[in-house]
Coordinates of C-alpha atoms in Angstrom, one line a residue:
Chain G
X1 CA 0.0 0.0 0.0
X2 CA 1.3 3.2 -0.6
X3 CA 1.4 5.0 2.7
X4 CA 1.3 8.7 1.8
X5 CA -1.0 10.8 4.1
X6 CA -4.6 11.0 2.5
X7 CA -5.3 13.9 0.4
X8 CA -8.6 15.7 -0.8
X9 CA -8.1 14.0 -4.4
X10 CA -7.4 11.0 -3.0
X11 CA -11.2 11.2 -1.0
X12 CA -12.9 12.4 -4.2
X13 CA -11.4 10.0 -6.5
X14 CA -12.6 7.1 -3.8
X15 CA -16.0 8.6 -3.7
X16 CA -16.4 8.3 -7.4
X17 CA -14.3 4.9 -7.6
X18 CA -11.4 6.0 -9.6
X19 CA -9.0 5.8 -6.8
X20 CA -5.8 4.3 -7.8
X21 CA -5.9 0.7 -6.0
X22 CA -2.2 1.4 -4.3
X23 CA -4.3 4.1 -2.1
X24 CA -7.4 2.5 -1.3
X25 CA -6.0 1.0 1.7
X26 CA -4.7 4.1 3.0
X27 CA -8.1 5.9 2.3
X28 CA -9.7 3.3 4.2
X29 CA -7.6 3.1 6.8
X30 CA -8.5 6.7 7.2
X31 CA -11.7 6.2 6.9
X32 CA -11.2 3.7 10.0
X33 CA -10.5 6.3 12.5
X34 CA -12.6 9.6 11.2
X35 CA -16.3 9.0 11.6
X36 CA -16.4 12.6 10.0
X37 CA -15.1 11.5 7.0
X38 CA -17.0 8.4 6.6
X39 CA -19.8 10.9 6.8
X40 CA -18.2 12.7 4.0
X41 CA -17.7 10.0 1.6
X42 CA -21.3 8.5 2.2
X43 CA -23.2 12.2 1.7
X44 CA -20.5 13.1 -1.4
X45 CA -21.7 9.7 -3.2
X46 CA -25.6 10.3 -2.1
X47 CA -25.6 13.3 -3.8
X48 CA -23.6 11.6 -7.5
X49 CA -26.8 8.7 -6.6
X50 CA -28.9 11.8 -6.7
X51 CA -28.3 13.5 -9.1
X52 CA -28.2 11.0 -12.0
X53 CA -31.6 10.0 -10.2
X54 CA -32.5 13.5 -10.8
X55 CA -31.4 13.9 -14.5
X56 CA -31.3 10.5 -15.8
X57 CA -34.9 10.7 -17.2
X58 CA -34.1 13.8 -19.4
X59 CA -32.1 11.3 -21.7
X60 CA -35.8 9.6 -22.1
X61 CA -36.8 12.6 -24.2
X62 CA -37.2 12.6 -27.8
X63 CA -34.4 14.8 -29.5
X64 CA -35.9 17.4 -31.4
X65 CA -35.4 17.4 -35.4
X66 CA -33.3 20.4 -35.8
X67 CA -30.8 18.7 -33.3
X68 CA -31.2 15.3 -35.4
X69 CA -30.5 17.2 -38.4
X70 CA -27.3 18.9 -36.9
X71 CA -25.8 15.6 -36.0
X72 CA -26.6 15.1 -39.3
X73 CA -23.7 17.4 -40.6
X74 CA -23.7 19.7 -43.5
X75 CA -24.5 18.3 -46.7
X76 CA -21.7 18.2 -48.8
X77 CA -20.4 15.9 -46.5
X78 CA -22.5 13.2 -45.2
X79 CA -22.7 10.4 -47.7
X80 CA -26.1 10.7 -49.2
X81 CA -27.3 7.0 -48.7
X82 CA -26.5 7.7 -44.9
X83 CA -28.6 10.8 -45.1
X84 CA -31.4 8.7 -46.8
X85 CA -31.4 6.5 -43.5
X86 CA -32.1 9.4 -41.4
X87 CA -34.6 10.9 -43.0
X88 CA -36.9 8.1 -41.7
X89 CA -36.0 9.0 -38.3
X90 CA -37.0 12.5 -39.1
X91 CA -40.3 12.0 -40.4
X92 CA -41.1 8.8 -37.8
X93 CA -42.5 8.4 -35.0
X94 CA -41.3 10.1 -31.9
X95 CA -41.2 6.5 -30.7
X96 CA -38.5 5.8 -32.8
X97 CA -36.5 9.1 -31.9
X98 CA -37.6 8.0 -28.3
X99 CA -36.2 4.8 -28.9
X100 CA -33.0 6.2 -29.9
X101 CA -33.2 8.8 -26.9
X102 CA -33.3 6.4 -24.4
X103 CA -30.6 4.8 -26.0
X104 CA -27.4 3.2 -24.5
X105 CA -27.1 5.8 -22.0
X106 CA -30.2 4.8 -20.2
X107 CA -28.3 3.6 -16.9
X108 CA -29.9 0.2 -15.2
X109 CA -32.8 0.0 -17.7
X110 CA -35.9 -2.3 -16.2
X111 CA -37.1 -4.3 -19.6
X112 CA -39.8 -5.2 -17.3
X113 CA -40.5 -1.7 -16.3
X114 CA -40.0 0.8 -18.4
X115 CA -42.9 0.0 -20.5
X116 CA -41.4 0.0 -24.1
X117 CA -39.8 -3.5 -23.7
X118 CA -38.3 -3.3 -27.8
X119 CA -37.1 -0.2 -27.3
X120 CA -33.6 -2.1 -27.7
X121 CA -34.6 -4.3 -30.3
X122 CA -35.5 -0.7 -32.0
X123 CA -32.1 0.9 -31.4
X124 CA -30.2 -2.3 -32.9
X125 CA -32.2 -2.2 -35.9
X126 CA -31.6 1.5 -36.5
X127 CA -28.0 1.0 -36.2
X128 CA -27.8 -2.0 -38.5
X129 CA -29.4 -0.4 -41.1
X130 CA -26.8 2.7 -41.1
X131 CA -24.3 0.7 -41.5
X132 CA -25.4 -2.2 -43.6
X133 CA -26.8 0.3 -46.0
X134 CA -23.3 1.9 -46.0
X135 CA -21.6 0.7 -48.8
X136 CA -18.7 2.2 -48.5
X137 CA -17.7 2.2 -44.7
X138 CA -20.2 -0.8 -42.8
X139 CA -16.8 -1.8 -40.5
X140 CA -14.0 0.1 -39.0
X141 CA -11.8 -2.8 -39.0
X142 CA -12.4 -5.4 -41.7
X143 CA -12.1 -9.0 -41.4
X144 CA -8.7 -9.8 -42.3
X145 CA -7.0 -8.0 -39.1
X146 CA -10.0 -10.3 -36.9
X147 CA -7.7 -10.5 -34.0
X148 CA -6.6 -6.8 -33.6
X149 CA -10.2 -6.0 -34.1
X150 CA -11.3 -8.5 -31.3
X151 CA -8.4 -7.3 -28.8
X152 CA -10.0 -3.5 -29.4
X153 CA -13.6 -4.5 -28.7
X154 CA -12.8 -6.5 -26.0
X155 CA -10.9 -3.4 -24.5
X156 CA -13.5 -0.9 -25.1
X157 CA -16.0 -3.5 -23.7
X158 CA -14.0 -4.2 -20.6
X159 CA -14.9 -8.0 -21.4
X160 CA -13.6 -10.5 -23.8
X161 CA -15.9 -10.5 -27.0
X162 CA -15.6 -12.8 -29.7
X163 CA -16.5 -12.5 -33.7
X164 CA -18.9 -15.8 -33.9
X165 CA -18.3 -18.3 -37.0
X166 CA -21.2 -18.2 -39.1
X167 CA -20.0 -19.8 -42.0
X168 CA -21.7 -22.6 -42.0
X169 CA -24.7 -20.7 -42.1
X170 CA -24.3 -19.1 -45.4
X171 CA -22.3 -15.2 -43.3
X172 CA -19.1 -14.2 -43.7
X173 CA -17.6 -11.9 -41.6
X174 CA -16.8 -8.4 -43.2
X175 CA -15.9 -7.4 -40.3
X176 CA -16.3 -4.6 -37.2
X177 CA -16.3 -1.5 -35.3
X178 CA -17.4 0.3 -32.2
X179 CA -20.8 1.5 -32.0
X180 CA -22.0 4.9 -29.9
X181 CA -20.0 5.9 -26.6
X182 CA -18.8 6.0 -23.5
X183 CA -21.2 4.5 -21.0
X184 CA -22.6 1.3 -22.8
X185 CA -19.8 1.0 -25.9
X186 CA -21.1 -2.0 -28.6
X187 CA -19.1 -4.3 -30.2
X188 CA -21.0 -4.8 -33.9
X189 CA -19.7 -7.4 -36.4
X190 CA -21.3 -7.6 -39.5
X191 CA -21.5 -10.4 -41.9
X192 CA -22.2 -10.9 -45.5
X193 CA -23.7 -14.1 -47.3
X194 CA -23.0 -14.5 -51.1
X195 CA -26.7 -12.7 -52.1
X196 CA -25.0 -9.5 -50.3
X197 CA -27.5 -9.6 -47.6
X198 CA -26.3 -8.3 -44.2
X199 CA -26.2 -9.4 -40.9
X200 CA -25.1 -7.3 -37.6
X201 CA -24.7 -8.7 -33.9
X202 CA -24.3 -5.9 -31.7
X203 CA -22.7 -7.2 -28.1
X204 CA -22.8 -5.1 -25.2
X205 CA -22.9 -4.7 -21.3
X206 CA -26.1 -5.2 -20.1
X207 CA -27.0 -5.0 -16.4
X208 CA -30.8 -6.7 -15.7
X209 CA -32.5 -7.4 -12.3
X210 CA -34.3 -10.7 -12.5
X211 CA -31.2 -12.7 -14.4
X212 CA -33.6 -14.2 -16.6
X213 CA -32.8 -15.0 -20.3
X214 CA -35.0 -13.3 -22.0
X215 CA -35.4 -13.6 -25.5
X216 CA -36.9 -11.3 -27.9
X217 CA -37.6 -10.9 -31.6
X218 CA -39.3 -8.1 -33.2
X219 CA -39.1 -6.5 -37.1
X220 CA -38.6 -2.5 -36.9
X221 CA -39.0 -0.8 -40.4
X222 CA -38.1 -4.6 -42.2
X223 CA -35.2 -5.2 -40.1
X224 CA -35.5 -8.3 -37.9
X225 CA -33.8 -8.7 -34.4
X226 CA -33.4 -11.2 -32.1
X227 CA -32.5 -10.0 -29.0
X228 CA -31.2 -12.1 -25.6
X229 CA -29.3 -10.8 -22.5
X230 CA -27.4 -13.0 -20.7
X231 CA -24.8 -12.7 -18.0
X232 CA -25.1 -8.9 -17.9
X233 CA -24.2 -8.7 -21.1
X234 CA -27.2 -8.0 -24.3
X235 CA -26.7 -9.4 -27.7
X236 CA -28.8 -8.1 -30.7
X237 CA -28.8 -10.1 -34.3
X238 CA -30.3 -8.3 -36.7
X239 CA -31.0 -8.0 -40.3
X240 CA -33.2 -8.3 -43.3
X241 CA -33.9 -12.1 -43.0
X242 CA -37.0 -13.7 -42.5
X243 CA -37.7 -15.0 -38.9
X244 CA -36.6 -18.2 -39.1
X245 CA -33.5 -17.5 -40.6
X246 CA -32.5 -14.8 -38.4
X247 CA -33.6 -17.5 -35.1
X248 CA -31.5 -20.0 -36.6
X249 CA -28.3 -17.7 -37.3
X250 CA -29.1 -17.2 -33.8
X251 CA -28.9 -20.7 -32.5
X252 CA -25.8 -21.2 -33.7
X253 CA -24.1 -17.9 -31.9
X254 CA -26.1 -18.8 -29.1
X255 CA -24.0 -22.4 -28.7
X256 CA -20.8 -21.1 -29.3
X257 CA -21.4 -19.0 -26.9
X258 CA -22.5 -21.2 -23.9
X259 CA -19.5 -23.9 -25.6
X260 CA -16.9 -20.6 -25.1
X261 CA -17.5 -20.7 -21.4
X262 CA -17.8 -16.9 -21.7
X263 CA -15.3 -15.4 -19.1
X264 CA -17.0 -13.5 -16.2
X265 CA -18.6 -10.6 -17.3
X266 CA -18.1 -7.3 -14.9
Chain W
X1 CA -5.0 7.5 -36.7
X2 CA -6.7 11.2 -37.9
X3 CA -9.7 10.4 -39.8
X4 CA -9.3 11.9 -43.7
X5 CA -10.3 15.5 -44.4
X6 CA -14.3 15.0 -45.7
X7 CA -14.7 11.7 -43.8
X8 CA -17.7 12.2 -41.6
X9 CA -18.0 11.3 -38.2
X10 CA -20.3 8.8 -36.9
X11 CA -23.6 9.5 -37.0
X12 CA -25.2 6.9 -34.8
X13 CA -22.7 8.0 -32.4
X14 CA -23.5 11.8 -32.3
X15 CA -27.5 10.8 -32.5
X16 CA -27.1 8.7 -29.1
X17 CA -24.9 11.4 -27.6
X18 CA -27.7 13.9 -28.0
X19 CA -29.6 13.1 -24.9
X20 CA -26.3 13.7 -22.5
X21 CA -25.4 16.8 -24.2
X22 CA -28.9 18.2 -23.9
X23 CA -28.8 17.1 -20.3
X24 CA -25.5 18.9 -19.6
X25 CA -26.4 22.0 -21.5
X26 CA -29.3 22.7 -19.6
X27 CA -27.9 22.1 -15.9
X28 CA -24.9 24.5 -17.6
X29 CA -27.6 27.1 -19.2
X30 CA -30.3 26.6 -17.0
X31 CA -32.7 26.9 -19.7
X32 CA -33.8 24.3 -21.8
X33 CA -34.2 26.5 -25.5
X34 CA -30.9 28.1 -24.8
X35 CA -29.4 24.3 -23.8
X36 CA -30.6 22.8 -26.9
X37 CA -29.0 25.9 -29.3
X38 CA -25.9 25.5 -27.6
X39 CA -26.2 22.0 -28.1
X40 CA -26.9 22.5 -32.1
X41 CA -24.2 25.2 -32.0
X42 CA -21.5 22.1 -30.6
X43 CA -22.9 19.8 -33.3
X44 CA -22.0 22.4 -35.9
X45 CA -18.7 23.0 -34.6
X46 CA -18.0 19.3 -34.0
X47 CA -18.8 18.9 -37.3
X48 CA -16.7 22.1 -38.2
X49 CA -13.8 20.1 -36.4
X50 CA -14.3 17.2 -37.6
X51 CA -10.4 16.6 -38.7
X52 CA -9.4 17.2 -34.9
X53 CA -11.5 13.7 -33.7
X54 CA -9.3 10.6 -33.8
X55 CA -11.3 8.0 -34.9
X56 CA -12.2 5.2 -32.2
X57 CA -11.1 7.9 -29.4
X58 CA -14.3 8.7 -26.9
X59 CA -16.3 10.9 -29.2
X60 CA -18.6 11.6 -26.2
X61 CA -15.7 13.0 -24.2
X62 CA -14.7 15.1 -27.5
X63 CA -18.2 16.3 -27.7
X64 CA -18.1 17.5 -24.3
X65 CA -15.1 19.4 -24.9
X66 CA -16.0 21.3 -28.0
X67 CA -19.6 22.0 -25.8
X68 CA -17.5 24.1 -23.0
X69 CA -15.7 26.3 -25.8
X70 CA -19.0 26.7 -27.6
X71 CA -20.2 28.0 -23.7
X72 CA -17.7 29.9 -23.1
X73 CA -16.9 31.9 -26.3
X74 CA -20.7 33.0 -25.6
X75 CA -20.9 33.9 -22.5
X76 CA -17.7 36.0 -23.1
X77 CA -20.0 37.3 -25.6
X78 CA -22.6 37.8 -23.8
X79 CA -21.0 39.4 -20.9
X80 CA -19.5 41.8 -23.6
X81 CA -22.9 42.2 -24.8
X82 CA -24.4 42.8 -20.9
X83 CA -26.8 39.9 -21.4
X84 CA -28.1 38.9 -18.5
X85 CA -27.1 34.8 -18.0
X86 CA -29.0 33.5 -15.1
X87 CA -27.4 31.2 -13.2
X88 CA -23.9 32.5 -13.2
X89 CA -24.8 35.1 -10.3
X90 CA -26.6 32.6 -8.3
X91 CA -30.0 33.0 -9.6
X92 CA -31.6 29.7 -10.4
X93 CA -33.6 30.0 -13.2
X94 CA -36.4 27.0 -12.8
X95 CA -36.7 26.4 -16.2
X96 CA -36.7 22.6 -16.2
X97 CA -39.8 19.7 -14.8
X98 CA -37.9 17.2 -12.6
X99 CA -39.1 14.0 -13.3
X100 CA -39.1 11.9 -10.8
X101 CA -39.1 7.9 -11.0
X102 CA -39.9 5.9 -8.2
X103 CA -37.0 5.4 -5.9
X104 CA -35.5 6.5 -2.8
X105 CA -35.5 10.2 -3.1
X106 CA -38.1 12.1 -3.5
X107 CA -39.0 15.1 -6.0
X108 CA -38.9 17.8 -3.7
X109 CA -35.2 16.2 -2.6
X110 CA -34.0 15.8 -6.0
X111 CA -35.4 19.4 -6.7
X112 CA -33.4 21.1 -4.1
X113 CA -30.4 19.2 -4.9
X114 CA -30.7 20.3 -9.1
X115 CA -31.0 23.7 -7.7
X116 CA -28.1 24.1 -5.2
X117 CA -25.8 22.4 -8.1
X118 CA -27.4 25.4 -9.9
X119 CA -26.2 27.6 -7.9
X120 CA -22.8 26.3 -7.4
X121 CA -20.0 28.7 -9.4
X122 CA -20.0 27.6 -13.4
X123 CA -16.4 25.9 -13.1
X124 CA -17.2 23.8 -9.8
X125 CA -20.9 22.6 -11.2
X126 CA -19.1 21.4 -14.7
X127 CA -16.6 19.2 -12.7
X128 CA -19.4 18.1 -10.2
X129 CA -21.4 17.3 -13.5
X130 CA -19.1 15.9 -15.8
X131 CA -17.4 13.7 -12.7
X132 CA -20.8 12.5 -10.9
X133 CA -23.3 13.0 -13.6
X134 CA -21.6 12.2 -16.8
X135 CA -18.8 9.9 -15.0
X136 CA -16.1 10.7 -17.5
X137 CA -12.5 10.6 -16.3
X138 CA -10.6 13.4 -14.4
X139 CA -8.0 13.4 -17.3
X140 CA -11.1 13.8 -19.7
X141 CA -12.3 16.6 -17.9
X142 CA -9.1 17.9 -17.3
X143 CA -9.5 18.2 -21.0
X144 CA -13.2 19.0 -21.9
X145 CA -12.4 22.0 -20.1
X146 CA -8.8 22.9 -20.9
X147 CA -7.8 22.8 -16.8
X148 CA -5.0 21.3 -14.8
X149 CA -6.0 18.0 -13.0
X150 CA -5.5 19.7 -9.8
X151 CA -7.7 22.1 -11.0
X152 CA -10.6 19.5 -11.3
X153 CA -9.9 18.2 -8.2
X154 CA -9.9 20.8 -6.2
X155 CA -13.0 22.7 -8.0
X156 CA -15.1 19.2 -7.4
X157 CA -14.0 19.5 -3.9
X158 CA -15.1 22.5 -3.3
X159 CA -18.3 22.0 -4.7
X160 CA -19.0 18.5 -2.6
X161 CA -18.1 20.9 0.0
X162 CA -20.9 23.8 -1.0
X163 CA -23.1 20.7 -1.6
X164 CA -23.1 19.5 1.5
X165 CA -23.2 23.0 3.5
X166 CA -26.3 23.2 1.7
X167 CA -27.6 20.3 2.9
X168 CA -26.5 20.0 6.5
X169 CA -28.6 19.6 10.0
X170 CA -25.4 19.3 11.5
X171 CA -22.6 21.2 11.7
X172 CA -20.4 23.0 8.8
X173 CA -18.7 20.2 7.0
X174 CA -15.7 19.0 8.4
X175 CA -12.5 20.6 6.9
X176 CA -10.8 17.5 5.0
X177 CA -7.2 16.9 5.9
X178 CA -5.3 18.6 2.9
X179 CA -1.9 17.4 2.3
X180 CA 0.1 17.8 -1.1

């Protein structure tokens, strides 16, 4: 342990868990003898609890169109097909835009609760579309460097993830990239079959009260998804196959999967 | 690796940070229409920028960054101009519904607590928001807002410090040890 006296960094780093793990100890140790402190710490992290309490349901809001169309970016620059994929959003439903709102920033979403249970399944399908209908750019990484683009998921992810085999389904990998930000990052791989059509599994760290496997399959705007969380972790298939298809492509991530032994999820 | 000159950058990505830049705006603003135009004027300049984003870096955190120039260059502006910005002398400026879910805090709670960090001094309720709210990393805020580490640190003290003076029954909040 590194014995240095305990500074005011040191007690707001440990409030918000960032504390390097050489000063814990001496933090708690600290902690130990100051009831005062103690006091500290625990009203500090009531008021983070809070205040994400407080503002978390503002990310539930649908994002107004003139914001949609600034992340859209001036025209001369945004590919045109990609444009063509937002203008959907534009003109759809605010449960759509809602959909996208809550997003994967919604922190420790209920399924159960929150009363729009494909809300997820909604978000996956958006983001395959943008990217399968990109012909240009669908991956950041493509399928040839597999490994380095498995050791960067599985970084951003903070868990191992794993590019499934589906060639004896028909899919070929193309390959990957990182989907949206810094909360809830998702892994996507996309796969190709020799008819060009697309498939996306989008992998990412899921926290659920109840532990159940639940599975899920619902169409948004043609695109299918099948949709399970397991071990705190969500995975979404999704594409423009008929259900069966898209179930059985499913199956057979689903085994390797539970034949992987997945390591422990955080 | 810098992303080439008309490359775009990703839109899903900038769609699903929307919601936590609106959110941050308007705790910042204290007004929802002036949040979301200084959320649309970041978008523009992100997008004005887009050569200075590494692609696969935290495009969130980058966001955030280009946000707090966006806010300052205005309110430099604006004090220039003698607008009145509420918040910044301690006004809060209730422009904003609280919604409350069910859970251990109640709305009159979490509507006291949105207040005070309203009234906190701009540079202590950024850190207090971008560390507790937004959870982005010291160093990243160190960035987003173009300030020494020790700077964060000791402005998110301070403010955990105001927090709680707001809050107590008891007694002034105890003086933490401070040693360099």
């Amino acid at each position: 342990m590194n014995p240095l006296p305990v500074t005011d960094a040191d007690l707001n780093a440990y409030v918000d868990g960032r504390l390097d793990a050489s000063r814990v100890a001496a933090v708690e140790e600290a902690l130990a003898h100051d009831p005062a402190l103690v006091d500290w710490v625990a009203d500090a992290r009531r008021h983070n609890a809070a205040l994400r309490d407080a503002l978390d349901p503002w990310l539930e809001e649908p994002i107004p169109e003139r914001l949609i169309a600034a992340a859209a970016g001036p025209a001369e620059v945004t590919q045109p097909r990609l444009r063509r994929w937002l203008m959907p959003a534009f003109a759809a439903a605010a449960t759509l835009l809602l959909g996208l709102a809550v997003g994967w920033y919604a922190r420790d979403v209920d399924l159960e609760r929150d009363g729009t249970p494909t809300t997820f399944t909604r978000q996956a399908a958006l983001t395959h579309a943008l990217y399968a209908g990109d012909v240009n750019r669908p991956v950041e990484v493509w399928a040839p460097e597999e490994k380095r683009l498995v050791t960067w998921l599985s970084k951003r992810l903070g868990f191992p993830v794993n590019a499934p085999d589906l060639n004896g389904t028909g899919f070929a990998l193309v390959g990957g990239r990182l989907v949206a930000g810094h909360e809830n990052p998702t892994a996507l791989f996309m796969y190709e079959n020799a008819d060009k059509q697309r498939l996306s599994l989008q992998v990412r760290k899921q926290r659920v009260e109840g532990g159940e496997v639940a599975f899920r399959y619902a169409v948004e705007n043609g695109v299918g998804v099948f949709y399970w969380i397991e071990d705190n972790c969500s995975y979404a298939l999704s594409g423009n196959l008929d259900r069966g298809q898209l179930l059985s492509v499913g199956r057979v991530i689903y085994g390797q999967l539970a034949a992987l032994e997945a390591a422990p999820r955080k | 690796m810098p992303i080439a000159d008309d490359a775009p950058l990703p839109q899903p990505d900038l769609l699903a940070a929307i919601p936590r830049l609106r959110r941050y705006a308007r705790v910042l603003t204290g007004d929802v229409h002036r949040a979301d135009d200084l959320v649309q004027d970041t978008l523009a300049r992100a997008w004005e920028k887009r050569r200075l984003w590494t692609a696969g870096s935290d495009l969130r955190a980058w966001l955030f960054t280009i946000m707090h120039n966006v806010f300052v260059n205005q309110r430099a502006l604006a004090r220039r101009d003698r607008m009145h910005v509420s918040l910044d002398d301690g006004e809060g400026s209730e422009a904003w519904q609280i919604p409350v879910r069910a859970g251990q805090y109640t709305r009159v709670e979490l509507t006291e607590l949105v207040a005070h960090v309203g009234r906190l001094p701009t540079d202590q309720r950024e850190v207090l928001l971008l560390a507790a709210v937004e959870e982005l990393k010291y160093e990243e805020i160190a960035l987003a807002l173009e300030i020494p580490l020790g700077t964060v640190m000791s402005r998110l003290s301070r403010a955990r410090a105001k927090l709680r003076l707001a809050f107590a029954d008891a007694p002034a909040a105890t003086p933490l040890k401070v040693v360099k």
